Short mmCIF file of C-alpha atoms in Angstrom, two decimals:
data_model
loop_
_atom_site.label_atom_id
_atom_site.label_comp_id
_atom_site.label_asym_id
_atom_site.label_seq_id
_atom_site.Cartn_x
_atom_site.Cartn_y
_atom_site.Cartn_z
CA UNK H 1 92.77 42.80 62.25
CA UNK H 2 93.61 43.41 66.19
CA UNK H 3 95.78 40.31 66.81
CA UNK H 4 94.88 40.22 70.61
CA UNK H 5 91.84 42.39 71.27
CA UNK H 6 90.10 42.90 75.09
CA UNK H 7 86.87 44.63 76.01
CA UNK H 8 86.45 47.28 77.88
CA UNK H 9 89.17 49.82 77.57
CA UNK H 10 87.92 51.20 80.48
CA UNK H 11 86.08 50.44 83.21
CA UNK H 12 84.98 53.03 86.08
CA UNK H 13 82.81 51.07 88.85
CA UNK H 14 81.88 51.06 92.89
CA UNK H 15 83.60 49.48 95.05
CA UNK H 16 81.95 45.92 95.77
CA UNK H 17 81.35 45.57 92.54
CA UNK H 18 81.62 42.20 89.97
CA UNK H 19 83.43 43.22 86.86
CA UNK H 20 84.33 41.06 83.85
CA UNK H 21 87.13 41.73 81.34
CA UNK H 22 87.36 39.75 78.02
CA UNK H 23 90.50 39.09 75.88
CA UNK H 24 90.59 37.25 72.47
CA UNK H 25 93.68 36.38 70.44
CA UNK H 26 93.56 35.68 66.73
CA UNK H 27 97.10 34.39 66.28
CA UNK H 28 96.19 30.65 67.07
CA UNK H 29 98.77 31.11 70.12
CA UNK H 30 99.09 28.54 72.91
CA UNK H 31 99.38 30.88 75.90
CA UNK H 32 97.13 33.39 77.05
CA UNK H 33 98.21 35.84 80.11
CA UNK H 34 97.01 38.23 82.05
CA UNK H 35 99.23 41.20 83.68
CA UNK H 36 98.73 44.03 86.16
CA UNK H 37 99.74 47.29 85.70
CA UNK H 38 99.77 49.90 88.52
CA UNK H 39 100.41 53.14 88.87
CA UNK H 40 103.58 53.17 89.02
CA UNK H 41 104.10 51.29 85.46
CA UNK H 42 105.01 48.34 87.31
CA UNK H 43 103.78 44.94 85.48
CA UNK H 44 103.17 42.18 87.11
CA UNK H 45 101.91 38.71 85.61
CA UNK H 46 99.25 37.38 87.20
CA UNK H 47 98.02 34.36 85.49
CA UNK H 48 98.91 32.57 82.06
CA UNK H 49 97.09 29.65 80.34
CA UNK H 50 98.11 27.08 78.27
CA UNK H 51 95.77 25.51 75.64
CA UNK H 52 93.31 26.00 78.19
CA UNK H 53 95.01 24.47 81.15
CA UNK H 54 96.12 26.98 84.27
CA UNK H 55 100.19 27.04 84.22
CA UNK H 56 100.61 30.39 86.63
CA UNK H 57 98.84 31.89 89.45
CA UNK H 58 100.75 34.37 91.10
CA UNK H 59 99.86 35.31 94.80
CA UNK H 60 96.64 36.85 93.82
CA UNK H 61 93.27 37.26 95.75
CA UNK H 62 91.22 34.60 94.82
CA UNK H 63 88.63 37.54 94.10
CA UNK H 64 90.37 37.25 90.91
CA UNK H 65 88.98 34.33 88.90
CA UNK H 66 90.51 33.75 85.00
CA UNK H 67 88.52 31.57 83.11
CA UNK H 68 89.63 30.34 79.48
CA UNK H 69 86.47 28.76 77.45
CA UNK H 70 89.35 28.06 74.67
CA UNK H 71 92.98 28.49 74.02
CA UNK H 72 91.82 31.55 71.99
CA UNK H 73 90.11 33.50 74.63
CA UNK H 74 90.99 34.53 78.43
CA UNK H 75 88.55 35.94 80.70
CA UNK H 76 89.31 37.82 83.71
CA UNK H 77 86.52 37.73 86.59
CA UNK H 78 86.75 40.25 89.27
CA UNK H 79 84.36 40.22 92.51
CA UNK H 80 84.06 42.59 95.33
CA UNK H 81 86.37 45.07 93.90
CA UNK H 82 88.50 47.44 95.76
CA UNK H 83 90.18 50.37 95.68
CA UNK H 84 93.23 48.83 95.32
CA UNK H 85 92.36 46.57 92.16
CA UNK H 86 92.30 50.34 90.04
CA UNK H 87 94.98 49.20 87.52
CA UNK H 88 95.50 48.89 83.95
CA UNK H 89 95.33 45.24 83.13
CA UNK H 90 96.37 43.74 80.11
CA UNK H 91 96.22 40.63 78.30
CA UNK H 92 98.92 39.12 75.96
CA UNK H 93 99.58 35.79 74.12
CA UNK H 94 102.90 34.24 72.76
CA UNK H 95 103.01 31.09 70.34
CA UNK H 96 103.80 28.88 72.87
CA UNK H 97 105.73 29.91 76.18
CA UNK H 98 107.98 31.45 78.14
CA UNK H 99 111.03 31.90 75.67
CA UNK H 100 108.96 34.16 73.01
CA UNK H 101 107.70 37.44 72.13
CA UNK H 102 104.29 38.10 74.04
CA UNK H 103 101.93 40.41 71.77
CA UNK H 104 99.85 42.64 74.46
CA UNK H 105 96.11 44.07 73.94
CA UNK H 106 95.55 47.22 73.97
CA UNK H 107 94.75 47.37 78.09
CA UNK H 108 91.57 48.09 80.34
CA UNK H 109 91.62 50.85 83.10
CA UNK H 110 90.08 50.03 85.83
CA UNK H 111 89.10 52.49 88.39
CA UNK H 112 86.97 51.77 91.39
CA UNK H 113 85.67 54.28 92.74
CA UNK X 1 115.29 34.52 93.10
CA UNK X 2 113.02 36.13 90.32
CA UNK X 3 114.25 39.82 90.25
CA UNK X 4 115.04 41.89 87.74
CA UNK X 5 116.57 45.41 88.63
CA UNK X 6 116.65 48.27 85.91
CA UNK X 7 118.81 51.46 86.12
CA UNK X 8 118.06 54.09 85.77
CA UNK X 9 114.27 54.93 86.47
CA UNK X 10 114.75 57.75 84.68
CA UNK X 11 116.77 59.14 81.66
CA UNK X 12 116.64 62.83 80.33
CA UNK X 13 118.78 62.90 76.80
CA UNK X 14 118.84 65.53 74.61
CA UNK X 15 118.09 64.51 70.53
CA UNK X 16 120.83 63.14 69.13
CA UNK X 17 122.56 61.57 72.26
CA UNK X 18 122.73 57.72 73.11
CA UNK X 19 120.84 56.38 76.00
CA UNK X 20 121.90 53.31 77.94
CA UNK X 21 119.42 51.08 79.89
CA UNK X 22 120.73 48.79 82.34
CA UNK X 23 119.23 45.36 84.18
CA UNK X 24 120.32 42.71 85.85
CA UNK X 25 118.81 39.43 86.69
CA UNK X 26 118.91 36.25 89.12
CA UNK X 27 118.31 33.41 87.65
CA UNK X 28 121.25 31.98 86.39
CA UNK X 29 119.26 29.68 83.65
CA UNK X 30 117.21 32.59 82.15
CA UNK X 31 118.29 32.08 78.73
CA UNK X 32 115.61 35.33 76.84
CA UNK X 33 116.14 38.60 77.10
CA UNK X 34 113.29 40.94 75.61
CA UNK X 35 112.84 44.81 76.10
CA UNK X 36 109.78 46.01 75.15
CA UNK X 37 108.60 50.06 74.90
CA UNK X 38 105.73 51.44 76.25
CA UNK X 39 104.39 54.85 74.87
CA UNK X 40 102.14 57.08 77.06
CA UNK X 41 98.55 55.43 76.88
CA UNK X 42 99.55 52.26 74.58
CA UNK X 43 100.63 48.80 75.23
CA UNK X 44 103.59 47.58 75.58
CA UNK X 45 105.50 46.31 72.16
CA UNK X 46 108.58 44.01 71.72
CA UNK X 47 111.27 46.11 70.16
CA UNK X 48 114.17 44.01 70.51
CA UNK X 49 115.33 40.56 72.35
CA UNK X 50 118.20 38.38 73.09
CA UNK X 51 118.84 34.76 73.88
CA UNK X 52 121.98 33.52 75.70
CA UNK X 53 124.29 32.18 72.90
CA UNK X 54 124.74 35.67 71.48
CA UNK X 55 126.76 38.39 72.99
CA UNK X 56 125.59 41.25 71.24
CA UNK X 57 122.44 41.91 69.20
CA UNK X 58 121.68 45.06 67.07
CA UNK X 59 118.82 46.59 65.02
CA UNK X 60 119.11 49.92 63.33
CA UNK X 61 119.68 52.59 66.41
CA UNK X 62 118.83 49.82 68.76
CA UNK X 63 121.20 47.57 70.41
CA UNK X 64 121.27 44.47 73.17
CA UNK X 65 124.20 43.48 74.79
CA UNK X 66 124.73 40.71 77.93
CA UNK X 67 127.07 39.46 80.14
CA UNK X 68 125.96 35.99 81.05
CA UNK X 69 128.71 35.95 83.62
CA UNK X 70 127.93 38.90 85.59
CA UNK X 71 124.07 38.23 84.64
CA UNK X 72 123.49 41.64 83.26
CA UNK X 73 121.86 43.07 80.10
CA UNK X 74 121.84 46.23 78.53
CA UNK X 75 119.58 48.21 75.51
CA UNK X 76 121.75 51.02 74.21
CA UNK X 77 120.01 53.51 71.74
CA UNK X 78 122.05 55.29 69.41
CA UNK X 79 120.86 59.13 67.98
CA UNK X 80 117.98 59.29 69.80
CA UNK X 81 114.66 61.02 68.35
CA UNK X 82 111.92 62.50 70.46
CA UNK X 83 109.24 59.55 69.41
CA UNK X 84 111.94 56.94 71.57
CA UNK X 85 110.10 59.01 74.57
CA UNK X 86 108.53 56.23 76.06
CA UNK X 87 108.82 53.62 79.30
CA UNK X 88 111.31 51.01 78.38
CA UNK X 89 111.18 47.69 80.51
CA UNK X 90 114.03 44.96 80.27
CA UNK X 91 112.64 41.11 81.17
CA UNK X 92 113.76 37.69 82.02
CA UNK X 93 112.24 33.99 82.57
CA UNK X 94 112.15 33.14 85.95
CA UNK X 95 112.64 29.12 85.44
CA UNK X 96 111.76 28.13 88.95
CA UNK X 97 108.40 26.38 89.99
CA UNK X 98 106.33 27.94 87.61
CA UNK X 99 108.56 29.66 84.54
CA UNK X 100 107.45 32.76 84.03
CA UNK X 101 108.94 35.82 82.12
CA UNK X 102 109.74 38.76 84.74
CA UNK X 103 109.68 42.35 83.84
CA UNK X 104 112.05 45.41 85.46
CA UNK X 105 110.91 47.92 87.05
CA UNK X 106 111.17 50.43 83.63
CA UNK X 107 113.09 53.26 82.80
CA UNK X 108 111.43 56.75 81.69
CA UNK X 109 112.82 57.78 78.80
CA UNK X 110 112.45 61.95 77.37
CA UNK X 111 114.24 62.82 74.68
CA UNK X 112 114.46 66.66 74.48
CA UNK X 113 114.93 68.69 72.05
#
C-alpha cells in the first residue's frame, strides 16, 4: 500500500490553464504539506495542514488554492498557470508536526507549456 | 532568520571514499535535524535525523554529527557505493511565526567507480 499517494505524476498543460493535483495519505497523520520543487532541486514548502485547519502559507500567489476535505487528503488548486509554476510538486505528511519524519509522495511534474 | 546553507553543492568521490556534507542553520531553537536522499526521478526519503540532546548519531555507513554551539550539522558517509549517488538535503525547523521545517539547498552526490 502507497502510504501517501498523489495523482497525476505528470501534468503537461497551456498556459492559462486550471489544474488540480490530489494527494491522499493512509498513515492516519495529522499534517498534510505541500512542497515545490524547481529546477534547480530546490524545495520549498508551500503550505501544510493540520487536521484540516491551514497552519502555513508561505508567500505564494494566491493562484494557488490548497483545499483539505479531511485530515487524510490535500488538494492543490492551480488557476491561470504560468510558465513559471513548471515544477515538481510534492506532497508529504508527518504524524503530527514539525519535529518528525515527513513521508513524501511520489511527485507531479508540471510543465506549462 | 530561516536559512539553512549546505556545502558543498557538489561532491565527486570515488567508491570506497567517505563523503562529508555540511549545513548550517539560524535558528538557535531548531532542536531536529533530518537529511533526507533524493535519487534521480524519486522522492525524497528520510535516511537519517538528529535532535539536539545528542551529539553524534550513527547508522551503518551513515553518520550525523552537530555542534549546537556553532549551529552546524554534518552527514558523513563512510565506504561509499555507487547507489549513495543521489541529491542529499540537510533540514531544520524554523520556530518563528509559523514553525516550519526548512530544507538546504542539496548537495549532488556521484560516486565513481
Amino acid at each position: 500500500d502507497t502510504a501517501v499517494s498523489q495523482t497525476p505524476k505528470y501534468l503537461v498543460t497551456q498556459m492559462g490553464n486550471d489544474k488540480s493535483i490530489k494527494c491522499e495519505q493512509n498513515l492516519g497523520h495529522d499534517t498534510m504539506y505541500w512542497y515545490k520543487q524547481d529546477s534547480k532541486k530546490f524545495l520549498k514548502i508551500m503550505f501544510s495542514y493540520n487536521n484540516k485547519e491551514l497552519i502555513i502559507n508561505e508567500t505564494v500567489p494566491n493562484r494557488f488554492s490548497p483545499k483539505s476535505p479531511d485530515k487524510a487528503h490535500l488538494n492543490l488548486h492551480i488557476n491561470s498557470l504560468e510558465l513559471g509554476d513548471s515544477a515538481v510538486y510534492f506532497c508529504a505528511s508527518s504524524l503530527r508536526g514539525l519535529n518528525e519524519k515527513l513521508f513524501f509522495g511520489s511527485g507531479t511534474q508540471l510543465s506549462v507549456l | 532568520g530561516e536559512n539553512v546553507e549546505q556545502h558543498p553543492s557538489t561532491l565527486s568521490v570515488q567508491e570506497g571514499d567517505s563523503a562529508v556534507i555540511k549545513c548550517t542553520y539560524s535558528d538557535s531553537a531548531s532542536n531536529y535535524f533530518p537529511w533526507y536522499k533524493q535519487e534521480l526521478g524519486k522522492r525524497p526519503q528520510l535516511i537519517i535525523d538528529i535532535r539536539s540532546n545528542v551529539g553524534e548519531k550513527k547508522d551503518q555507513r551513515i553518520a550525523v554529527t552537530l555542534n549546537k554551539t556553532a549551529k552546524h550539522f554534518s552527514l558523513h558517509i563512510t565506504e561509499t557505493q555507487p547507489e549513495d549517488s543521489a541529491v542529499y538535503f540537510c533540514a531544520a525547523p524554523y520556530t518563528g511565526t509559523a514553525s516550519k521545517l526548512t530544507f538546504g539547498t542539496g548537495t549532488r552526490l556521484q560516486v565513481t567507480l
